[in-house]
Amino acid sequence: MYVFILILYVVIRHGNPRNSSCFKKYCHCSYLNLKASCFSLAYIPNIPDYSKTLELTNNKFSHIDSDLFRNVSAVFRPLYRVKKVNCRKNNIVNVLIDEAGFRTVEQLDLTSNNIYSIPNFCIGEKSLAPNLRVLTLNNNAIRYLEHISFKCLYRLEELRLDSNRLTTLGNNVFIYLKSLKLLTINVAPRLASLSPLVFNSSSLEKLKFSNNGFIFDRCYSAKCKRYDVDSVFLDLELSKNFLPDSASLLYRMFSPLIKLQKLNLHAASLEILPENLFQKMQNLRILILTGNKLASWTLNTFASIPSLRTLYLSGNLIHTINKTSFPLDVLFSLELLDLSQNPYGCNCDLKWFVDTIRETNMSKRLSNWPTRYTCSYPNELKRLWLKKYRPTIESCTPWDPTDTIIVFVSASALLGAWFANYEFDAFIVYCDADRHWVHGELLKRLEDLNLKICVHYRDFEPGQPITSNIENFMNKSWKIIVVMSNNFAKSEWCQWELCLVQERRRRKGKDAMVLIMRQQIDSKHMTSPLRTLLYTTPYLKLKIGLGQNIFWKAVIQGVKKTYSDPPMAISCI
């Protein structure tokens, strides 16, 4: 037998409302605000009949003996004047509504109880809450929704289902809500599947589906039908989930959203921005892409959304902003642009960006400028504000070939002295998932030849930030060995290290590194910096086995050779 927890019993009184009773020890009643608030009750008091808002918070209803109310046919009795009912933190398990129902109630808040199923708001086809506009069921124990769960709530405009125990959402569960405008399903870590038509609604304009850790790739597998978000959405939030890492899947997911005005994809594990992703969103004004893994995009990515006025890109892996990052008309039409907290490389690639900020009024529209725009590398400029970084035309002008020859000849005589100043022969950049091969094969072979190799698990200084250790020990190493694989390409840390490697190559030439491709990298994991590195550096493809000795000989030669030798890149496949 279910134990139904009594929430309230309202006695409608007659006469002068100013003289209506209020249980003053545990209730506060205000005729001015037309409100009654009660707490710490073990039974139900009378409340004034002028009350339009009723708050019952932190009561003791869960300890009431159900036999005391065995003649009460339902939990809620008729509320002829009350329009707003807040019933939070009362340990309510079930909610029963009688035929009279909530005739005038427009807002019902049942947050932080133990409700495990949606209350029945119907008697036949008749609504027991005909005027209900806002229903809040946050922080309960609701495990599933049926397609008839919200039947008879014809006027409901806002539905909040945050922090419940939902594991799956089926097709058409909100289809009866013909007036629904706002739906929130946040903090649902147990949610594992969405049916293709879960958000099928002709009226829904705003969906908040965030902080769920939901993996959208699941709905694109061969065994799963395509997941659709409805084209009527004006405001969509999918932050703190896992979006697909495929351009085609992202396009299939977002292309129907032609009416969208605001899109929030904060911390959604985005690594790429396909250039046609926003092409059909001609009304998009606010785009939030903070906290992802974006490093670059094409000029056309933002060219297709002329209505864009606010763009957040802070906390990504952006190393530089140049002429190809934004069309100028889009850039200067933005009212707010946030590019803060990115690992900027202070080199000539960034000259256009800092010059543009300095020469225009762009800084007025840059959020968090200048304090959160700093150099991440090279080491000598680390933490310098971009505002203070001033590369000159002369320093960024390519050398004349004649000057190069002169400098090259002079530098060759000093190579031996340079080598003697390094503490390590090589620093290995690799992904932790590849550590067994690195430690068991690569490190062993190099150290058997008395080469001194730096690896982080053994040589880093304890207590120092990992970023400082990486930069310091790279600077102490003669060569840098980069072990590339799919794991490497997917690793945020490895991509950051790769930027340091490229900065070193810019300063010391291609011979400052030895590239080993341990595993062919899939196109879906290929990043722009990695693609640039592979396109500009030739490498040999050599299978393990018959050519193994040649491979290891080439690796060792690459570590030992002087910077004056031709570049060395090796592929071990």
Coordinates of C-alpha atoms in Angstrom, one line a residue:
M1 CA 0.0 0.0 0.0
Y2 CA 1.3 3.4 -1.0
V3 CA 1.8 5.9 1.8
F4 CA 0.5 9.2 0.4
I5 CA 2.0 12.2 2.1
L6 CA -0.4 15.0 2.8
I7 CA 0.8 18.3 1.5
L8 CA -1.9 20.7 2.4
Y9 CA -5.5 21.1 3.4
V10 CA -6.9 24.5 2.9
V11 CA -10.1 25.6 4.7
I12 CA -11.9 28.4 2.8
R13 CA -13.1 31.0 5.3
H14 CA -15.7 33.7 4.7
G15 CA -15.8 37.3 6.0
N16 CA -13.3 40.1 6.0
P17 CA -10.0 38.7 4.6
R18 CA -8.0 41.0 6.8
N19 CA -9.4 39.2 9.8
S20 CA -8.6 35.7 8.4
S21 CA -6.6 33.5 10.7
C22 CA -3.0 32.6 10.3
F23 CA -1.1 30.0 12.3
K24 CA 1.4 32.6 13.4
K25 CA 3.9 30.3 15.3
Y26 CA 4.8 28.4 12.1
C27 CA 3.2 30.5 9.3
H28 CA 3.8 34.0 8.0
C29 CA 0.8 35.6 6.3
S30 CA 0.8 38.8 4.4
Y31 CA -2.3 40.5 3.1
L32 CA -0.2 43.1 1.3
N33 CA 1.6 40.3 -0.7
L34 CA -1.5 38.0 -0.7
K35 CA 0.9 35.2 0.5
A36 CA 1.0 32.5 3.2
S37 CA 4.3 30.8 4.1
C38 CA 4.4 27.8 6.5
F39 CA 7.3 25.6 7.8
S40 CA 8.2 22.9 10.3
L41 CA 4.6 21.7 10.4
A42 CA 3.4 18.2 11.4
Y43 CA -0.2 19.0 10.6
I44 CA -2.1 21.3 8.3
P45 CA -3.3 24.7 9.6
N46 CA -5.9 27.1 8.3
I47 CA -4.7 29.8 6.0
P48 CA -6.3 33.1 5.1
D49 CA -8.6 33.0 2.1
Y50 CA -6.9 36.0 0.6
S51 CA -3.8 34.0 -0.1
K52 CA -2.8 33.7 -3.8
T53 CA 0.7 32.3 -3.1
L54 CA 1.1 29.4 -0.7
E55 CA 4.6 28.3 0.4
L56 CA 5.1 25.0 2.3
T57 CA 8.8 24.5 2.8
N58 CA 10.8 22.2 5.1
N59 CA 7.8 20.7 6.8
K60 CA 7.4 17.3 8.5
F61 CA 4.7 15.8 6.3
S62 CA 6.7 12.6 5.8
H63 CA 6.2 11.7 9.4
I64 CA 2.4 12.2 9.5
D65 CA 0.5 9.0 10.2
S66 CA -1.5 8.2 7.1
D67 CA -4.4 6.8 9.2
L68 CA -5.0 10.3 10.5
F69 CA -6.2 11.3 7.0
R70 CA -7.8 8.1 5.8
N71 CA -11.0 10.0 5.0
V72 CA -9.1 12.5 2.8
S73 CA -9.7 11.3 -0.8
A74 CA -6.7 13.2 -2.2
V75 CA -3.7 15.1 -1.2
F76 CA -4.7 18.4 -2.7
R77 CA -8.1 19.9 -2.0
P78 CA -9.7 22.7 -4.1
L79 CA -7.7 26.0 -4.0
Y80 CA -10.2 28.6 -5.2
R81 CA -7.9 31.6 -5.0
V82 CA -4.3 30.4 -4.8
K83 CA -2.4 30.9 -8.0
K84 CA 1.1 29.9 -6.9
V85 CA 2.0 26.9 -4.7
N86 CA 5.6 26.2 -3.6
C87 CA 6.0 22.9 -1.8
R88 CA 9.8 22.4 -1.5
K89 CA 11.8 20.0 0.7
N90 CA 8.9 18.1 2.2
N91 CA 9.9 14.5 1.4
I92 CA 6.8 14.0 -0.6
V93 CA 6.6 10.6 -2.3
N94 CA 3.3 10.7 -4.2
V95 CA 0.9 13.4 -5.3
L96 CA -2.8 12.7 -5.7
I97 CA -5.1 15.3 -7.1
D98 CA -8.9 15.0 -6.8
E99 CA -11.5 16.0 -9.3
A100 CA -11.7 19.5 -8.1
G101 CA -8.0 19.9 -8.6
F102 CA -6.1 23.1 -8.9
R103 CA -8.7 25.3 -10.5
T104 CA -6.8 28.5 -10.2
V105 CA -3.2 27.4 -9.6
E106 CA -0.9 28.7 -12.3
Q107 CA 2.5 27.8 -10.8
L108 CA 3.4 24.6 -8.9
D109 CA 6.9 24.0 -7.5
L110 CA 7.6 20.5 -6.0
T111 CA 11.4 20.8 -5.9
S112 CA 13.5 18.6 -3.6
N113 CA 11.0 15.9 -2.7
N114 CA 11.1 12.2 -3.3
I115 CA 8.5 12.1 -6.1
Y116 CA 9.3 9.1 -8.4
S117 CA 6.5 9.5 -11.0
I118 CA 4.6 12.4 -12.7
P119 CA 1.4 13.2 -10.9
N120 CA -1.8 12.4 -12.8
F121 CA -3.4 15.7 -13.9
C122 CA -6.3 14.0 -15.8
I123 CA -9.7 12.6 -15.1
G124 CA -10.7 11.2 -18.4
E125 CA -9.9 14.0 -20.9
K126 CA -10.6 16.7 -18.3
S127 CA -7.7 18.6 -16.8
L128 CA -7.3 18.8 -13.0
A129 CA -5.1 21.8 -13.4
P130 CA -6.6 23.7 -16.3
N131 CA -4.7 27.0 -15.6
L132 CA -1.3 25.5 -14.7
R133 CA 1.4 27.4 -16.7
V134 CA 4.6 26.5 -14.8
L135 CA 5.5 23.1 -13.3
T136 CA 8.8 22.5 -11.5
L137 CA 9.8 19.0 -10.5
N138 CA 13.6 19.5 -10.0
N139 CA 15.6 17.3 -7.6
N140 CA 13.2 14.4 -7.3
A141 CA 13.5 10.7 -8.0
I142 CA 11.7 10.5 -11.3
R143 CA 13.0 7.6 -13.3
Y144 CA 10.9 7.5 -16.5
L145 CA 8.4 9.5 -18.5
E146 CA 5.6 8.1 -20.5
H147 CA 4.0 9.7 -23.6
I148 CA 0.9 10.4 -21.5
S149 CA 2.7 11.7 -18.5
F150 CA 1.8 15.3 -19.2
K151 CA -1.6 14.8 -20.8
C152 CA -4.2 17.4 -19.9
L153 CA -1.8 20.2 -19.1
Y154 CA -3.0 22.1 -22.1
R155 CA -1.8 25.5 -20.9
L156 CA 1.6 24.5 -19.5
E157 CA 4.3 26.8 -20.8
E158 CA 7.3 25.9 -18.6
L159 CA 8.4 22.5 -17.5
R160 CA 11.5 21.9 -15.3
L161 CA 12.9 18.4 -14.7
D162 CA 16.4 19.0 -13.5
S163 CA 18.4 16.6 -11.2
N164 CA 16.2 13.6 -11.5
R165 CA 17.1 9.9 -12.2
L166 CA 16.0 9.6 -15.8
T167 CA 17.8 6.9 -17.7
T168 CA 16.0 7.2 -21.1
L169 CA 13.6 9.5 -22.9
G170 CA 11.2 8.0 -25.4
N171 CA 9.4 9.4 -28.4
N172 CA 6.8 12.1 -28.1
V173 CA 6.9 12.3 -24.3
F174 CA 6.1 16.1 -24.5
I175 CA 3.7 16.0 -27.5
Y176 CA 0.6 16.7 -25.4
L177 CA 2.0 20.0 -24.2
K178 CA 0.7 22.2 -26.9
S179 CA 1.6 25.4 -25.2
L180 CA 5.1 24.4 -24.0
K181 CA 7.7 27.1 -24.5
L182 CA 10.5 26.2 -22.1
L183 CA 11.9 22.7 -21.1
T184 CA 14.8 22.1 -18.9
I185 CA 16.5 18.7 -18.3
N186 CA 19.8 19.4 -16.6
V187 CA 22.0 17.4 -14.4
A188 CA 20.8 13.9 -15.5
P189 CA 24.0 11.8 -15.3
R190 CA 22.1 8.5 -15.6
L191 CA 20.6 9.5 -18.9
A192 CA 21.9 7.0 -21.5
S193 CA 19.6 7.2 -24.5
L194 CA 17.3 9.7 -26.4
S195 CA 14.7 8.5 -28.8
P196 CA 14.7 10.2 -32.3
L197 CA 11.5 12.1 -31.6
V198 CA 12.0 12.9 -27.9
F199 CA 11.7 16.6 -28.4
N200 CA 8.9 16.5 -30.9
S201 CA 6.9 19.6 -30.2
S202 CA 5.2 22.2 -32.3
S203 CA 5.6 25.0 -29.7
L204 CA 8.9 24.4 -27.8
E205 CA 11.2 27.4 -28.2
K206 CA 13.8 27.0 -25.5
L207 CA 15.5 23.8 -24.5
K208 CA 18.1 23.5 -21.7
F209 CA 19.8 20.1 -21.9
S210 CA 23.1 20.7 -20.0
N211 CA 25.5 19.1 -17.5
N212 CA 24.2 15.6 -18.4
G213 CA 27.5 14.1 -19.8
F214 CA 25.3 12.7 -22.6
I215 CA 27.2 11.2 -25.6
F216 CA 25.4 12.2 -28.7
D217 CA 27.5 9.9 -30.9
R218 CA 25.4 7.0 -29.5
C219 CA 22.5 8.3 -31.6
Y220 CA 24.5 8.1 -34.8
S221 CA 25.6 4.5 -34.6
A222 CA 24.4 1.9 -37.1
K223 CA 21.9 0.6 -34.6
C224 CA 20.5 4.0 -33.6
K225 CA 18.1 6.1 -35.6
R226 CA 19.0 9.7 -36.2
Y227 CA 18.4 12.0 -33.3
D228 CA 16.6 15.2 -34.3
V229 CA 16.3 18.5 -32.6
D230 CA 13.2 20.5 -33.7
S231 CA 13.6 23.4 -36.1
V232 CA 11.2 25.6 -34.0
F233 CA 13.9 26.1 -31.3
L234 CA 14.9 29.7 -30.7
D235 CA 17.3 29.0 -27.7
L236 CA 19.2 25.8 -27.3
E237 CA 21.7 24.9 -24.6
L238 CA 23.7 21.7 -24.8
S239 CA 26.6 22.6 -22.5
K240 CA 28.7 19.9 -20.7
N241 CA 27.7 17.1 -22.9
F242 CA 29.7 15.2 -25.6
L243 CA 28.9 16.3 -29.1
P244 CA 30.0 14.2 -32.2
D245 CA 33.6 14.7 -33.4
S246 CA 32.5 14.2 -37.0
A247 CA 31.8 17.2 -39.2
S248 CA 29.0 15.4 -41.1
L249 CA 27.3 14.3 -37.8
L250 CA 27.4 17.8 -36.4
Y251 CA 25.9 19.2 -39.6
R252 CA 23.1 16.6 -39.5
M253 CA 22.4 17.5 -35.9
F254 CA 22.3 21.3 -36.2
S255 CA 21.3 22.0 -39.8
P256 CA 17.5 21.8 -39.0
L257 CA 17.8 24.7 -36.5
I258 CA 17.0 27.4 -39.0
K259 CA 15.2 29.7 -36.4
L260 CA 17.8 29.5 -33.7
Q261 CA 18.7 32.9 -32.0
K262 CA 20.9 31.6 -29.2
L263 CA 23.1 28.5 -29.1
N264 CA 25.1 27.5 -26.0
L265 CA 27.7 24.7 -26.5
H266 CA 29.9 25.4 -23.5
A267 CA 32.3 22.5 -22.6
A268 CA 30.7 20.2 -25.2
S269 CA 33.9 18.5 -26.2
L270 CA 34.0 20.3 -29.6
E271 CA 37.2 19.9 -31.5
I272 CA 36.2 21.1 -34.9
L273 CA 33.9 23.8 -36.4
P274 CA 32.8 22.7 -39.9
E275 CA 32.6 25.7 -42.1
N276 CA 29.0 25.1 -43.0
L277 CA 27.8 24.3 -39.5
F278 CA 26.0 27.6 -39.0
Q279 CA 25.1 28.2 -42.6
K280 CA 21.3 28.0 -42.1
M281 CA 21.1 29.9 -38.8
Q282 CA 20.4 33.3 -40.3
N283 CA 18.8 34.6 -37.1
L284 CA 21.6 33.5 -34.7
R285 CA 22.7 36.4 -32.5
I286 CA 24.4 34.7 -29.5
L287 CA 26.9 31.8 -29.9
I288 CA 28.7 30.3 -26.8
L289 CA 31.6 28.0 -27.6
T290 CA 33.6 28.4 -24.4
G291 CA 35.6 25.6 -22.7
N292 CA 36.0 23.4 -25.8
K293 CA 39.1 22.1 -27.7
L294 CA 38.9 24.4 -30.7
A295 CA 42.2 25.5 -32.1
S296 CA 41.3 26.9 -35.5
W297 CA 38.6 27.1 -38.2
T298 CA 38.2 28.4 -41.7
L299 CA 37.2 31.9 -42.9
N300 CA 33.8 30.7 -44.0
T301 CA 32.8 29.2 -40.6
F302 CA 31.5 32.5 -39.3
A303 CA 30.9 34.2 -42.6
S304 CA 27.5 32.5 -43.0
I305 CA 25.9 34.2 -39.9
P306 CA 25.7 37.9 -40.5
S307 CA 23.2 38.3 -37.6
L308 CA 25.8 37.3 -35.0
R309 CA 26.4 39.9 -32.3
T310 CA 27.8 38.0 -29.4
L311 CA 30.5 35.3 -29.7
Y312 CA 32.2 33.5 -26.8
L313 CA 35.4 31.5 -27.5
S314 CA 37.2 31.7 -24.2
G315 CA 39.0 28.7 -22.7
N316 CA 39.8 26.8 -25.9
L317 CA 43.1 25.9 -27.6
I318 CA 43.4 28.9 -29.8
H319 CA 47.0 29.8 -30.4
T320 CA 46.6 32.6 -32.9
I321 CA 44.0 34.9 -34.5
N322 CA 44.7 36.2 -38.0
K323 CA 43.1 37.5 -41.2
T324 CA 41.5 34.1 -41.9
S325 CA 39.9 33.7 -38.5
F326 CA 36.9 36.1 -39.1
P327 CA 35.6 38.0 -42.1
L328 CA 36.2 41.7 -41.3
D329 CA 32.5 42.6 -41.7
V330 CA 31.5 39.9 -39.2
L331 CA 34.3 40.8 -36.8
F332 CA 33.4 44.5 -36.6
S333 CA 29.7 43.8 -36.4
L334 CA 30.1 41.9 -33.2
E335 CA 29.0 43.8 -30.1
L336 CA 30.9 41.4 -27.8
L337 CA 33.8 39.0 -28.5
D338 CA 35.4 36.8 -25.9
L339 CA 38.7 35.2 -26.9
S340 CA 40.2 35.2 -23.4
Q341 CA 42.1 32.4 -21.6
N342 CA 43.5 30.8 -24.7
P343 CA 47.2 29.6 -25.0
Y344 CA 48.4 32.3 -27.4
G345 CA 51.7 31.9 -29.1
C346 CA 53.5 35.3 -29.1
N347 CA 55.2 35.1 -32.5
C348 CA 54.7 36.7 -35.9
D349 CA 51.6 34.8 -36.6
L350 CA 49.8 36.9 -33.9
K351 CA 51.0 40.2 -35.3
W352 CA 47.8 40.9 -37.3
F353 CA 45.6 40.3 -34.2
V354 CA 47.5 42.6 -31.8
D355 CA 48.0 45.3 -34.4
T356 CA 44.2 45.3 -35.2
I357 CA 43.3 45.6 -31.5
R358 CA 45.8 48.5 -31.2
E359 CA 44.7 50.3 -34.3
T360 CA 40.9 50.0 -34.0
N361 CA 38.3 50.2 -31.2
M362 CA 38.2 46.4 -31.0
S363 CA 39.4 46.3 -27.5
K364 CA 36.2 47.9 -26.3
R365 CA 34.3 44.9 -27.5
L366 CA 36.8 42.3 -26.3
S367 CA 35.5 40.7 -23.1
N368 CA 38.2 40.5 -20.3
W369 CA 40.7 42.5 -22.3
P370 CA 43.6 42.9 -21.4
T371 CA 44.1 40.9 -18.2
R372 CA 43.1 37.5 -19.6
Y373 CA 44.9 37.6 -22.9
T374 CA 48.4 36.5 -22.2
C375 CA 51.3 34.7 -24.0
S376 CA 51.7 31.0 -23.3
Y377 CA 54.9 30.6 -25.2
P378 CA 57.7 31.1 -26.0
N379 CA 59.0 30.7 -22.4
E380 CA 60.6 34.2 -22.3
L381 CA 57.3 35.9 -23.0
K382 CA 55.1 33.6 -20.9
R383 CA 52.3 35.5 -19.0
L384 CA 53.0 38.7 -20.9
W385 CA 49.8 40.6 -21.7
L386 CA 49.1 40.6 -25.5
K387 CA 48.5 44.3 -25.0
K388 CA 52.3 44.7 -24.3
Y389 CA 53.4 42.3 -27.1
R390 CA 54.6 44.5 -30.0
P391 CA 56.2 42.5 -32.9
T392 CA 57.8 44.8 -35.5
I393 CA 57.7 44.6 -39.3
E394 CA 61.5 44.0 -39.3
S395 CA 61.4 41.1 -36.8
C396 CA 58.6 39.4 -38.9
T397 CA 60.1 40.0 -42.3
P398 CA 61.6 36.8 -43.9
W399 CA 65.4 36.7 -44.2
D400 CA 67.2 37.4 -47.4
P401 CA 68.7 34.1 -48.8
T402 CA 72.2 35.7 -48.8
D403 CA 71.8 36.5 -45.1
T404 CA 70.6 33.0 -44.4
I405 CA 73.8 31.5 -46.0
I406 CA 76.0 33.8 -44.0
V407 CA 74.3 33.0 -40.7
F408 CA 74.1 29.3 -41.5
V409 CA 77.9 29.1 -42.1
S410 CA 78.6 31.0 -38.9
A411 CA 76.2 29.0 -36.9
S412 CA 77.6 25.7 -38.0
A413 CA 80.9 26.4 -36.2
L414 CA 79.0 26.9 -33.0
L415 CA 76.9 23.7 -33.1
G416 CA 79.3 21.6 -31.2
A417 CA 79.4 24.2 -28.4
W418 CA 75.6 24.4 -28.3
F419 CA 75.3 20.7 -28.0
A420 CA 77.5 20.7 -24.9
N421 CA 75.2 23.1 -23.2
Y422 CA 72.2 20.8 -23.1
E423 CA 71.5 18.5 -20.1
F424 CA 69.6 15.9 -22.2
D425 CA 70.1 14.4 -25.6
A426 CA 66.3 14.3 -26.2
F427 CA 62.9 15.1 -24.7
I428 CA 60.1 12.7 -25.7
V429 CA 56.6 14.1 -26.3
Y430 CA 54.0 11.3 -26.3
C431 CA 50.5 10.4 -25.1
D432 CA 50.2 8.4 -21.9
A433 CA 48.2 5.8 -23.8
D434 CA 51.4 5.0 -25.8
R435 CA 53.6 4.8 -22.7
H436 CA 54.2 1.0 -23.0
W437 CA 55.8 1.3 -26.4
V438 CA 57.7 4.5 -25.5
H439 CA 59.1 3.1 -22.2
G440 CA 59.6 -0.5 -23.3
E441 CA 60.9 0.1 -26.8
L442 CA 62.0 3.7 -27.7
L443 CA 63.4 4.7 -24.3
K444 CA 65.2 1.4 -23.8
R445 CA 66.9 1.4 -27.3
L446 CA 68.1 5.0 -26.9
E447 CA 69.4 4.6 -23.4
D448 CA 71.2 1.4 -24.3
L449 CA 73.4 3.7 -26.5
N450 CA 74.1 5.9 -23.5
L451 CA 71.8 8.7 -24.8
K452 CA 70.4 10.8 -21.9
I453 CA 66.6 11.0 -22.5
C454 CA 64.1 13.1 -20.6
V455 CA 60.6 11.6 -19.8
H456 CA 58.1 13.3 -17.6
Y457 CA 57.3 10.4 -15.2
R458 CA 60.9 10.1 -14.2
D459 CA 62.7 13.5 -14.7
F460 CA 60.2 16.2 -14.0
E461 CA 60.6 18.2 -10.8
P462 CA 58.0 17.4 -8.1
G463 CA 55.8 20.2 -6.9
Q464 CA 56.2 22.3 -10.1
P465 CA 53.3 22.9 -12.5
I466 CA 53.3 20.5 -15.4
T467 CA 53.4 23.3 -17.9
S468 CA 56.5 24.8 -16.3
N469 CA 58.2 21.3 -16.2
I470 CA 57.4 20.7 -19.9
E471 CA 58.8 24.1 -21.0
N472 CA 61.9 23.9 -18.8
F473 CA 62.9 20.4 -19.8
M474 CA 62.3 21.0 -23.4
N475 CA 64.8 23.9 -23.2
K476 CA 67.3 21.6 -21.5
S477 CA 67.1 19.0 -24.4
W478 CA 69.1 18.9 -27.6
K479 CA 66.4 17.3 -29.6
I480 CA 62.6 16.7 -29.2
I481 CA 61.2 13.3 -30.2
V482 CA 57.5 13.5 -31.0
V483 CA 55.6 10.1 -31.0
M484 CA 52.4 10.6 -33.0
S485 CA 49.3 8.4 -33.0
N486 CA 45.5 8.7 -32.7
N487 CA 45.9 8.9 -29.0
F488 CA 48.3 11.8 -29.4
A489 CA 46.0 13.6 -31.8
K490 CA 43.1 13.4 -29.4
S491 CA 45.0 14.5 -26.4
E492 CA 44.6 18.2 -25.4
W493 CA 47.9 18.1 -23.5
C494 CA 49.8 16.7 -26.5
Q495 CA 48.4 19.3 -28.8
W496 CA 49.6 22.0 -26.4
E497 CA 53.1 20.4 -26.4
L498 CA 53.0 20.3 -30.2
C499 CA 52.6 24.0 -30.2
L500 CA 55.8 24.3 -28.1
V501 CA 57.5 22.0 -30.5
Q502 CA 56.5 24.1 -33.5
E503 CA 57.7 27.3 -31.8
R504 CA 61.1 25.6 -31.2
R505 CA 61.2 24.6 -34.8
R506 CA 60.5 28.1 -35.9
R507 CA 63.4 29.3 -33.8
K508 CA 65.9 26.5 -34.4
G509 CA 64.8 24.8 -37.6
K510 CA 63.2 21.5 -38.5
D511 CA 66.2 19.5 -37.3
A512 CA 65.3 20.4 -33.7
M513 CA 62.9 17.5 -33.7
V514 CA 62.5 13.8 -34.7
L515 CA 59.0 12.8 -35.8
I516 CA 57.9 9.2 -35.3
M517 CA 54.4 8.3 -36.5
R518 CA 53.7 5.2 -34.5
Q519 CA 50.2 4.9 -35.8
Q520 CA 48.5 6.4 -38.9
I521 CA 46.3 9.2 -37.7
D522 CA 42.6 9.0 -38.7
S523 CA 41.3 12.1 -40.5
K524 CA 38.6 12.6 -37.9
H525 CA 41.4 13.1 -35.3
M526 CA 43.6 15.3 -37.4
T527 CA 44.1 18.8 -36.0
S528 CA 45.2 21.8 -38.0
P529 CA 48.7 22.2 -36.3
L530 CA 49.3 18.5 -36.8
R531 CA 48.3 18.5 -40.4
T532 CA 50.5 21.5 -41.1
L533 CA 53.4 19.7 -39.4
L534 CA 52.9 16.5 -41.5
Y535 CA 52.4 18.4 -44.8
T536 CA 55.6 20.4 -44.4
T537 CA 57.8 17.5 -43.1
P538 CA 58.6 14.5 -45.4
Y539 CA 58.6 11.1 -43.7
L540 CA 59.2 7.5 -44.6
K541 CA 56.6 4.8 -44.2
L542 CA 58.3 1.6 -43.0
K543 CA 56.6 -1.5 -41.7
I544 CA 57.7 -3.2 -38.5
G545 CA 59.6 -6.4 -39.2
L546 CA 61.9 -6.6 -42.2
G547 CA 62.9 -2.9 -42.1
Q548 CA 63.0 -2.6 -38.3
N549 CA 66.8 -2.2 -38.1
I550 CA 66.7 0.6 -40.6
F551 CA 64.0 2.3 -38.7
W552 CA 65.9 2.4 -35.4
K553 CA 69.1 3.4 -37.1
A554 CA 67.2 6.4 -38.6
V555 CA 65.8 7.4 -35.2
I556 CA 69.2 7.3 -33.5
Q557 CA 70.8 9.3 -36.4
G558 CA 68.0 11.8 -36.1
V559 CA 68.8 12.4 -32.4
K560 CA 72.5 12.6 -32.9
K561 CA 72.7 14.6 -36.1
T562 CA 73.6 18.3 -36.1
Y563 CA 71.1 21.0 -37.1
S564 CA 72.9 21.5 -40.4
D565 CA 71.8 18.1 -41.7
P566 CA 68.6 17.6 -43.8
P567 CA 65.3 17.3 -41.7
M568 CA 64.4 13.9 -40.4
A569 CA 60.9 12.5 -40.2
I570 CA 60.1 8.8 -39.7
S571 CA 56.9 6.8 -39.9
C572 CA 56.7 3.4 -38.2
I573 CA 53.5 1.7 -39.4

